[in-house]
Coordinates of C-alpha atoms in Angstrom, one line a residue:
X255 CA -103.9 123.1 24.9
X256 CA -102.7 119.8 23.9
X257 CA -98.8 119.0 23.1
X258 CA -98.2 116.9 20.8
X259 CA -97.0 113.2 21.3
X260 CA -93.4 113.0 20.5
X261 CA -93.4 110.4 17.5
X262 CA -90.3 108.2 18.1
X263 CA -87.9 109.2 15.0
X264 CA -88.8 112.1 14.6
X265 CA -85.7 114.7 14.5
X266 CA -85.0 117.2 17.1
X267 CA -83.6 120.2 15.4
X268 CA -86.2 120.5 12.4
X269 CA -85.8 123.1 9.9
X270 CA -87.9 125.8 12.3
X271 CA -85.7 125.4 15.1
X272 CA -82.9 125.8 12.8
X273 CA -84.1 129.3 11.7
X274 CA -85.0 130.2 15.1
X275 CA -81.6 129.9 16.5
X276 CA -80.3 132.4 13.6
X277 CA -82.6 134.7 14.8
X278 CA -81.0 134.8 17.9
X279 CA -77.7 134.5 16.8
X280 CA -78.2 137.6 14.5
X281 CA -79.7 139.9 17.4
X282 CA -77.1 138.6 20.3
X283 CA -73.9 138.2 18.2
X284 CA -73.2 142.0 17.7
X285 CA -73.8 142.2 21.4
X286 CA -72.3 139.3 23.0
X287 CA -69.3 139.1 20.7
X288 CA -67.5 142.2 21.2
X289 CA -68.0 141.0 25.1
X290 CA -66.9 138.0 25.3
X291 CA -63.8 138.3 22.4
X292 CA -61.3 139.6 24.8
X293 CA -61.9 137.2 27.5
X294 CA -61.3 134.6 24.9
X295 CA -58.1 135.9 23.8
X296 CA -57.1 136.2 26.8
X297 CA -57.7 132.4 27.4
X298 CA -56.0 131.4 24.7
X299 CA -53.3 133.7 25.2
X300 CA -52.7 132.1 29.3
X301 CA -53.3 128.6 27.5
X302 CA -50.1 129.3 25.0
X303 CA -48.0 130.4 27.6
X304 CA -49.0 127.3 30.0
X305 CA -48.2 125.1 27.0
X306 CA -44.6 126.6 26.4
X307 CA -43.7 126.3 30.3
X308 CA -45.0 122.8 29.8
X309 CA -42.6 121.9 26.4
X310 CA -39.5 123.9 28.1
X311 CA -39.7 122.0 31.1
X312 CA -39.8 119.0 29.7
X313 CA -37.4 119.6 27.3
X314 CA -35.0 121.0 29.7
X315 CA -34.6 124.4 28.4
X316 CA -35.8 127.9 29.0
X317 CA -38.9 129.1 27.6
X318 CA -36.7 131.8 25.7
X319 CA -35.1 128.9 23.8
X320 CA -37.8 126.6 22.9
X321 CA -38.0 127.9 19.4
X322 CA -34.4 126.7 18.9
X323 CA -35.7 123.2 19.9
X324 CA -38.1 122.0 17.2
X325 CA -39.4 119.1 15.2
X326 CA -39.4 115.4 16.1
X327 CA -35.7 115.4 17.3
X328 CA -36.3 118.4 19.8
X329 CA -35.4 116.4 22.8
X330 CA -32.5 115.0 21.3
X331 CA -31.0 118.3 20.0
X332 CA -32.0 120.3 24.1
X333 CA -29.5 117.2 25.4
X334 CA -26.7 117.2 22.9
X335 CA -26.5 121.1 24.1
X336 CA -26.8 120.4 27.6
X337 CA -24.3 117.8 27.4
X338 CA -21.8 120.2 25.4
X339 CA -22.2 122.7 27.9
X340 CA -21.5 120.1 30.8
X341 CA -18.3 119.5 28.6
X342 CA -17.3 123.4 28.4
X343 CA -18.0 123.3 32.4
X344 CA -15.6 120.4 32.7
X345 CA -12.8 122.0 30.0
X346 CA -12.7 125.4 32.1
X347 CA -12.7 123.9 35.6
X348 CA -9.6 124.4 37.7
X349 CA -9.4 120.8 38.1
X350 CA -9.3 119.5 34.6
X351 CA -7.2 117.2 33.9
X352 CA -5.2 116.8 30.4
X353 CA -7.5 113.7 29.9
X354 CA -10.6 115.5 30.6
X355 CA -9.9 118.5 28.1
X356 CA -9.3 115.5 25.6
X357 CA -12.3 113.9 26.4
X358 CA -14.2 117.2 26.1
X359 CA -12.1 117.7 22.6
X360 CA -13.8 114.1 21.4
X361 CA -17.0 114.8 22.8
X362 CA -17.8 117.6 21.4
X363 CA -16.7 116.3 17.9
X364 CA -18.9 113.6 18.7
X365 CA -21.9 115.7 19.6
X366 CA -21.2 117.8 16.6
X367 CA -21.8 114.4 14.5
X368 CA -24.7 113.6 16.6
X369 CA -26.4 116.8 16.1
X370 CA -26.0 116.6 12.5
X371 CA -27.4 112.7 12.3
X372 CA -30.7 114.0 14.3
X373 CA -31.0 117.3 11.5
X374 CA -31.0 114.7 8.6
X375 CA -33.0 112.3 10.2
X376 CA -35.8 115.3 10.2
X377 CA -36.3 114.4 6.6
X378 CA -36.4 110.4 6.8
X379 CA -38.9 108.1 6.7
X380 CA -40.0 107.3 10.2
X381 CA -38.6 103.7 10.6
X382 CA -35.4 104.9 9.6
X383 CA -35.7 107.7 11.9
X384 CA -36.5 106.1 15.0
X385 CA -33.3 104.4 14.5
X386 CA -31.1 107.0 13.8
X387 CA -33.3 108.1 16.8
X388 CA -32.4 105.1 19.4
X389 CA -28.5 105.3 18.4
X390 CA -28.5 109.0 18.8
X391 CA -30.0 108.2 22.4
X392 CA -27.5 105.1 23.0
X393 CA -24.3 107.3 22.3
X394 CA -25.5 110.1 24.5
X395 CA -26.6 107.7 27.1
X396 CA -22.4 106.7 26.8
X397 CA -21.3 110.0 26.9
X398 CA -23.3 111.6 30.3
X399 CA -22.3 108.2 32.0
X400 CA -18.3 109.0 31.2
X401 CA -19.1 113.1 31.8
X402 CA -20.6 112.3 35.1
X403 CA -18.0 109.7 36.1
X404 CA -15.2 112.8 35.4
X405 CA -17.1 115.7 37.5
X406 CA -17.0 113.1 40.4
X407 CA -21.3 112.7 40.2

């Protein structure tokens, strides 16, 4: 038997083909579905949990407190808490100073402000938010430099 020449144009999933492959879909699905659905959850399942290690590492945080760390400010809000809890460390170590618990007083009225700025910059537009964004970043940049430079780091 002859084959046809293949004309040049001509379209490689033609209406035939088409009606062909629901054919096959309709006699395999009910098999191959029930098969192959649990692996797939499964999949994305493992996949879910690899991205969540992935976003708590870089955050900073543990994977039971990513869901307090969300939105565009996330990374901002995981170090204002890691740098108030570097302040409570400082306040209830044996060699505080009555300069450092003052520092620690301001800074955590300062983080308190800071936290606040990066909530209601959630809702701005995003020029105005990348600001609010960069000065949030600048003042905490200040305030790990003068927290490390009190622990002695």
């Amino acid at each position: 038997m002859a084959r046809k020449a293949k004309v040049e144009g001509e379209a490689r999933f033609t209406p035939k083909k088409a009606k062909n492959a629901v054919a096959v879909a309709k006699v395999l699905g009910p098999v191959v579905i029930p098969v192959v659905a649990p692996f797939a959850v499964r999949a994305a399942g493992s996949a879910r949990e690899l991205y969540d290690r992935y976003q708590a590492r870089k955050l900073g945080v543990a994977i039971d407190q990513l869901g307090s760390y969300t939105g565009r400010g996330a990374a901002l809000h995981a170090r204002i808490a890691g740098l108030a809890e570097g302040c409570r460390d400082l306040e209830k170590s044996d060699k505080a100073s009555a300069a450092d618990k003052t520092f620690v007083s301001e800074s955590l009225g300062t983080l308190e402000q800071l936290s606040a700025s990066v909530r209601a910059a959630e809702r701005m537009p995003a020029a105005r938010r990348k600001a609010v964004h960069r000065a949030v970043t600048g003042e905490l940049e200040r305030l790990e430099g003068k927290l490390l430079h009190r622990l002695g780091i």
